[in-house]
mmCIF file of C-alpha atoms and ligand atoms in Angstrom:
data_model
loop_
_atom_site.group_PDB
_atom_site.id
_atom_site.type_symbol
_atom_site.label_atom_id
_atom_site.label_comp_id
_atom_site.label_asym_id
_atom_site.label_seq_id
_atom_site.Cartn_x
_atom_site.Cartn_y
_atom_site.Cartn_z
ATOM 1 C CA UNK A 1 39.588 -3.247 2.320
ATOM 2 C CA UNK A 2 41.267 -3.129 -1.080
ATOM 3 C CA UNK A 3 41.870 0.370 -2.449
ATOM 4 C CA UNK A 4 42.888 1.060 -6.054
ATOM 5 C CA UNK A 5 43.710 4.344 -7.793
ATOM 6 C CA UNK A 6 43.129 4.826 -11.510
ATOM 7 C CA UNK A 7 44.052 7.819 -13.695
ATOM 8 C CA UNK A 8 41.391 8.704 -16.266
ATOM 9 C CA UNK A 9 42.900 11.186 -18.741
ATOM 10 C CA UNK A 10 39.780 11.378 -20.939
ATOM 11 C CA UNK A 11 36.191 10.218 -21.268
ATOM 12 C CA UNK A 12 37.242 7.060 -23.119
ATOM 13 C CA UNK A 13 39.304 6.032 -20.070
ATOM 14 C CA UNK A 14 36.251 6.437 -17.817
ATOM 15 C CA UNK A 15 34.183 4.281 -20.177
ATOM 16 C CA UNK A 16 36.949 1.639 -20.280
ATOM 17 C CA UNK A 17 37.200 1.526 -16.478
ATOM 18 C CA UNK A 18 33.445 1.021 -16.329
ATOM 19 C CA UNK A 19 33.629 -1.858 -18.801
ATOM 20 C CA UNK A 20 36.404 -3.595 -16.863
ATOM 21 C CA UNK A 21 34.564 -3.151 -13.551
ATOM 22 C CA UNK A 22 31.386 -4.536 -15.071
ATOM 23 C CA UNK A 23 33.017 -7.932 -15.434
ATOM 24 C CA UNK A 24 33.882 -7.946 -11.734
ATOM 25 C CA UNK A 25 30.342 -6.900 -10.765
ATOM 26 C CA UNK A 26 28.294 -9.041 -13.129
ATOM 27 C CA UNK A 27 26.998 -11.227 -10.270
ATOM 28 C CA UNK A 28 25.386 -8.228 -8.539
ATOM 29 C CA UNK A 29 26.145 -5.923 -5.667
ATOM 30 C CA UNK A 30 25.896 -2.340 -4.562
ATOM 31 C CA UNK A 31 28.174 0.381 -5.952
ATOM 32 C CA UNK A 32 28.340 3.931 -4.614
ATOM 33 C CA UNK A 33 29.457 6.561 -7.133
ATOM 34 C CA UNK A 34 30.779 9.639 -5.407
ATOM 35 C CA UNK A 35 32.129 12.916 -6.716
ATOM 36 C CA UNK A 36 30.947 16.431 -7.494
ATOM 37 C CA UNK A 37 28.508 17.412 -10.231
ATOM 38 C CA UNK A 38 30.161 16.578 -13.545
ATOM 39 C CA UNK A 39 32.829 14.308 -12.043
ATOM 40 C CA UNK A 40 31.962 11.498 -14.465
ATOM 41 C CA UNK A 41 29.645 9.212 -12.477
ATOM 42 C CA UNK A 42 27.075 8.727 -15.229
ATOM 43 C CA UNK A 43 29.864 8.240 -17.774
ATOM 44 C CA UNK A 44 31.271 5.428 -15.648
ATOM 45 C CA UNK A 45 27.825 3.792 -15.448
ATOM 46 C CA UNK A 46 27.529 4.104 -19.241
ATOM 47 C CA UNK A 47 30.836 2.200 -19.541
ATOM 48 C CA UNK A 48 29.608 -0.488 -17.142
ATOM 49 C CA UNK A 49 26.319 -0.991 -18.966
ATOM 50 C CA UNK A 50 28.010 -1.127 -22.352
ATOM 51 C CA UNK A 51 30.530 -3.587 -20.906
ATOM 52 C CA UNK A 52 27.606 -5.784 -19.895
ATOM 53 C CA UNK A 53 26.208 -5.647 -23.422
ATOM 54 C CA UNK A 54 23.787 -2.705 -23.343
ATOM 55 C CA UNK A 55 23.601 -1.108 -26.782
ATOM 56 C CA UNK A 56 21.069 1.685 -26.349
ATOM 57 C CA UNK A 57 21.349 5.091 -24.730
ATOM 58 C CA UNK A 58 22.111 5.542 -21.042
ATOM 59 C CA UNK A 59 20.048 8.417 -19.724
ATOM 60 C CA UNK A 60 20.956 10.190 -16.517
ATOM 61 C CA UNK A 61 18.150 9.306 -14.066
ATOM 62 C CA UNK A 62 18.256 12.745 -12.481
ATOM 63 C CA UNK A 63 14.483 13.242 -12.794
ATOM 64 C CA UNK A 64 13.313 9.636 -12.832
ATOM 65 C CA UNK A 65 15.491 8.710 -9.773
ATOM 66 C CA UNK A 66 16.097 5.221 -11.200
ATOM 67 C CA UNK A 67 16.552 3.634 -14.610
ATOM 68 C CA UNK A 68 16.251 -0.188 -14.799
ATOM 69 C CA UNK A 69 18.147 -2.523 -17.162
ATOM 70 C CA UNK A 70 18.286 -6.281 -17.550
ATOM 71 C CA UNK A 71 21.488 -7.663 -18.982
ATOM 72 C CA UNK A 72 22.745 -11.232 -18.967
ATOM 73 C CA UNK A 73 19.936 -12.272 -16.628
ATOM 74 C CA UNK A 74 20.901 -9.665 -13.986
ATOM 75 C CA UNK A 75 18.671 -6.773 -12.962
ATOM 76 C CA UNK A 76 20.649 -3.545 -12.924
ATOM 77 C CA UNK A 77 19.338 -0.341 -11.374
ATOM 78 C CA UNK A 78 21.032 2.989 -12.033
ATOM 79 C CA UNK A 79 20.008 5.505 -9.386
ATOM 80 C CA UNK A 80 20.634 9.235 -9.205
ATOM 81 C CA UNK A 81 19.448 10.400 -5.783
ATOM 82 C CA UNK A 82 20.501 14.030 -6.241
ATOM 83 C CA UNK A 83 16.925 15.314 -6.260
ATOM 84 C CA UNK A 84 15.708 13.135 -3.404
ATOM 85 C CA UNK A 85 14.464 15.350 -0.569
ATOM 86 C CA UNK A 86 14.179 12.505 1.931
ATOM 87 C CA UNK A 87 15.368 8.853 1.879
ATOM 88 C CA UNK A 88 11.771 7.820 2.680
ATOM 89 C CA UNK A 89 10.825 8.830 -0.886
ATOM 90 C CA UNK A 90 12.559 5.630 -1.990
ATOM 91 C CA UNK A 91 9.932 3.685 -0.047
ATOM 92 C CA UNK A 92 7.162 5.743 -1.633
ATOM 93 C CA UNK A 93 8.308 5.105 -5.185
ATOM 94 C CA UNK A 94 8.480 1.403 -4.300
ATOM 95 C CA UNK A 95 12.106 0.651 -5.052
ATOM 96 C CA UNK A 96 13.170 -1.018 -1.815
ATOM 97 C CA UNK A 97 12.828 -4.412 -3.529
ATOM 98 C CA UNK A 98 15.444 -3.298 -6.047
ATOM 99 C CA UNK A 99 18.092 -3.552 -3.328
ATOM 100 C CA UNK A 100 18.363 -7.342 -3.435
ATOM 101 C CA UNK A 101 21.730 -9.113 -3.251
ATOM 102 C CA UNK A 102 21.386 -10.586 -6.741
ATOM 103 C CA UNK A 103 20.729 -7.260 -8.459
ATOM 104 C CA UNK A 104 23.408 -4.746 -9.366
ATOM 105 C CA UNK A 105 22.653 -1.287 -7.948
ATOM 106 C CA UNK A 106 24.695 1.667 -9.159
ATOM 107 C CA UNK A 107 24.038 4.753 -7.043
ATOM 108 C CA UNK A 108 24.924 8.362 -7.768
ATOM 109 C CA UNK A 109 24.545 10.588 -4.676
ATOM 110 C CA UNK A 110 23.982 7.540 -2.392
ATOM 111 C CA UNK A 111 24.253 9.639 0.793
ATOM 112 C CA UNK A 112 20.838 11.161 -0.042
ATOM 113 C CA UNK A 113 19.319 7.705 0.486
ATOM 114 C CA UNK A 114 21.025 7.089 3.830
ATOM 115 C CA UNK A 115 19.186 4.517 5.942
ATOM 116 C CA UNK A 116 17.362 2.992 2.961
ATOM 117 C CA UNK A 117 20.158 2.115 0.523
ATOM 118 C CA UNK A 118 22.321 -0.879 1.445
ATOM 119 C CA UNK A 119 25.975 -0.574 2.377
ATOM 120 C CA UNK A 120 28.315 -0.668 -0.633
ATOM 121 C CA UNK A 121 30.409 -3.526 -1.950
ATOM 122 C CA UNK A 122 32.400 -0.941 -3.862
ATOM 123 C CA UNK A 123 32.703 2.826 -3.478
ATOM 124 C CA UNK A 124 34.067 4.726 -6.468
ATOM 125 C CA UNK A 125 35.130 8.305 -5.899
ATOM 126 C CA UNK A 126 35.771 10.473 -8.965
ATOM 127 C CA UNK A 127 37.628 13.776 -8.806
ATOM 128 C CA UNK A 128 38.565 16.318 -11.454
ATOM 129 C CA UNK A 129 42.294 16.236 -12.164
ATOM 130 C CA UNK A 130 43.436 18.787 -14.747
ATOM 131 C CA UNK A 131 41.515 18.008 -17.944
ATOM 132 C CA UNK A 132 40.896 14.437 -16.774
ATOM 133 C CA UNK A 133 39.709 12.574 -13.683
ATOM 134 C CA UNK A 134 41.118 10.403 -10.944
ATOM 135 C CA UNK A 135 39.190 7.420 -9.598
ATOM 136 C CA UNK A 136 39.575 5.771 -6.213
ATOM 137 C CA UNK A 137 38.044 2.308 -5.883
ATOM 138 C CA UNK A 138 37.364 1.178 -2.360
ATOM 139 C CA UNK A 139 36.223 -2.456 -2.195
ATOM 140 C CA UNK A 140 34.446 -3.550 0.991
ATOM 141 C CA UNK A 141 36.143 -6.939 0.797
ATOM 142 C CA UNK A 142 39.516 -8.246 -0.308
ATOM 143 C CA UNK A 143 39.301 -7.824 -4.093
ATOM 144 C CA UNK A 144 42.956 -8.493 -4.893
HETATM 145 N N1 LIG B 1 38.145 10.999 -17.531
HETATM 146 C C1 LIG B 1 37.509 12.075 -18.025
HETATM 147 N N2 LIG B 1 38.206 13.138 -18.473
HETATM 148 C C2 LIG B 1 37.565 14.233 -18.952
HETATM 149 N N3 LIG B 1 36.208 14.370 -19.013
HETATM 150 C C3 LIG B 1 35.466 13.334 -18.576
HETATM 151 C C4 LIG B 1 36.075 12.143 -18.077
HETATM 152 N N4 LIG B 1 35.078 11.295 -17.703
HETATM 153 C C5 LIG B 1 33.920 11.924 -17.970
HETATM 154 N N5 LIG B 1 34.130 13.144 -18.491
HETATM 155 C C6 LIG B 1 33.129 14.172 -18.883
HETATM 156 O O1 LIG B 1 32.587 14.794 -17.738
HETATM 157 C C7 LIG B 1 31.292 15.322 -18.040
HETATM 158 C C8 LIG B 1 30.318 15.039 -16.928
HETATM 159 O O2 LIG B 1 30.161 13.638 -16.823
HETATM 160 P P1 LIG B 1 28.930 12.922 -16.107
HETATM 161 O O3 LIG B 1 27.649 13.421 -16.610
HETATM 162 O O4 LIG B 1 29.226 11.473 -16.208
HETATM 163 O O5 LIG B 1 29.101 13.449 -14.596
HETATM 164 P P2 LIG B 1 28.256 13.081 -13.294
HETATM 165 O O6 LIG B 1 29.252 12.860 -12.216
HETATM 166 O O7 LIG B 1 27.313 11.977 -13.577
HETATM 167 O O8 LIG B 1 27.467 14.428 -13.006
HETATM 168 P P3 LIG B 1 26.092 14.639 -12.150
HETATM 169 O O9 LIG B 1 26.470 14.707 -10.683
HETATM 170 O O10 LIG B 1 25.622 15.972 -12.660
HETATM 171 O O11 LIG B 1 25.163 13.520 -12.455
HETATM 172 C C9 LIG B 1 30.909 14.713 -19.380
HETATM 173 O O12 LIG B 1 31.026 15.719 -20.352
HETATM 174 C C10 LIG B 1 31.932 13.603 -19.608
HETATM 175 O O13 LIG B 1 32.224 13.425 -20.970
HETATM 176 MG MG1 LIG B 2 25.261 11.820 -13.323
#
């Protein structure tokens, strides 16, 4: 419903956007991160997690599919579904319970989990723009 556009001239801007979004998402929800390989999806997640107080590393869950965090009493699951061959694999690895309304799910390549992953509260699309990136934020509700 509400669409926002943000210019991200460098990596620090992506991290800062993540931190500011984290405050708006701290109660939980489902976020789709879209954009080509290298668009900055994991960087944005790193900004979100740091904004919520995470101090350690943020690994890309390309091989593990999901990386769990617990920050401020909220369960946060960072998914990268790029290597998923079939959405049913999510059932097999036992992560359906992760998609609860009071957890925060951050999904790279969400379309590869179609039918299993919930619909998004927020879709973020990242695109390369010169040396930087452009972000489009598409909130499923009126976020103004
Ligand atoms: N706003 C920006 N401007 C320039 N470079 C950026 C920006 N944001 C992130 N980057 C850089 O883009 C590169 C790729 O970022 P990242 O790994 O987050 O992409 P990704 O979308 O998660 O890729 P994948 O689909 O492979 O998981 C990193 O080197 C990161 O520093
Ligand atoms: Mg990534």
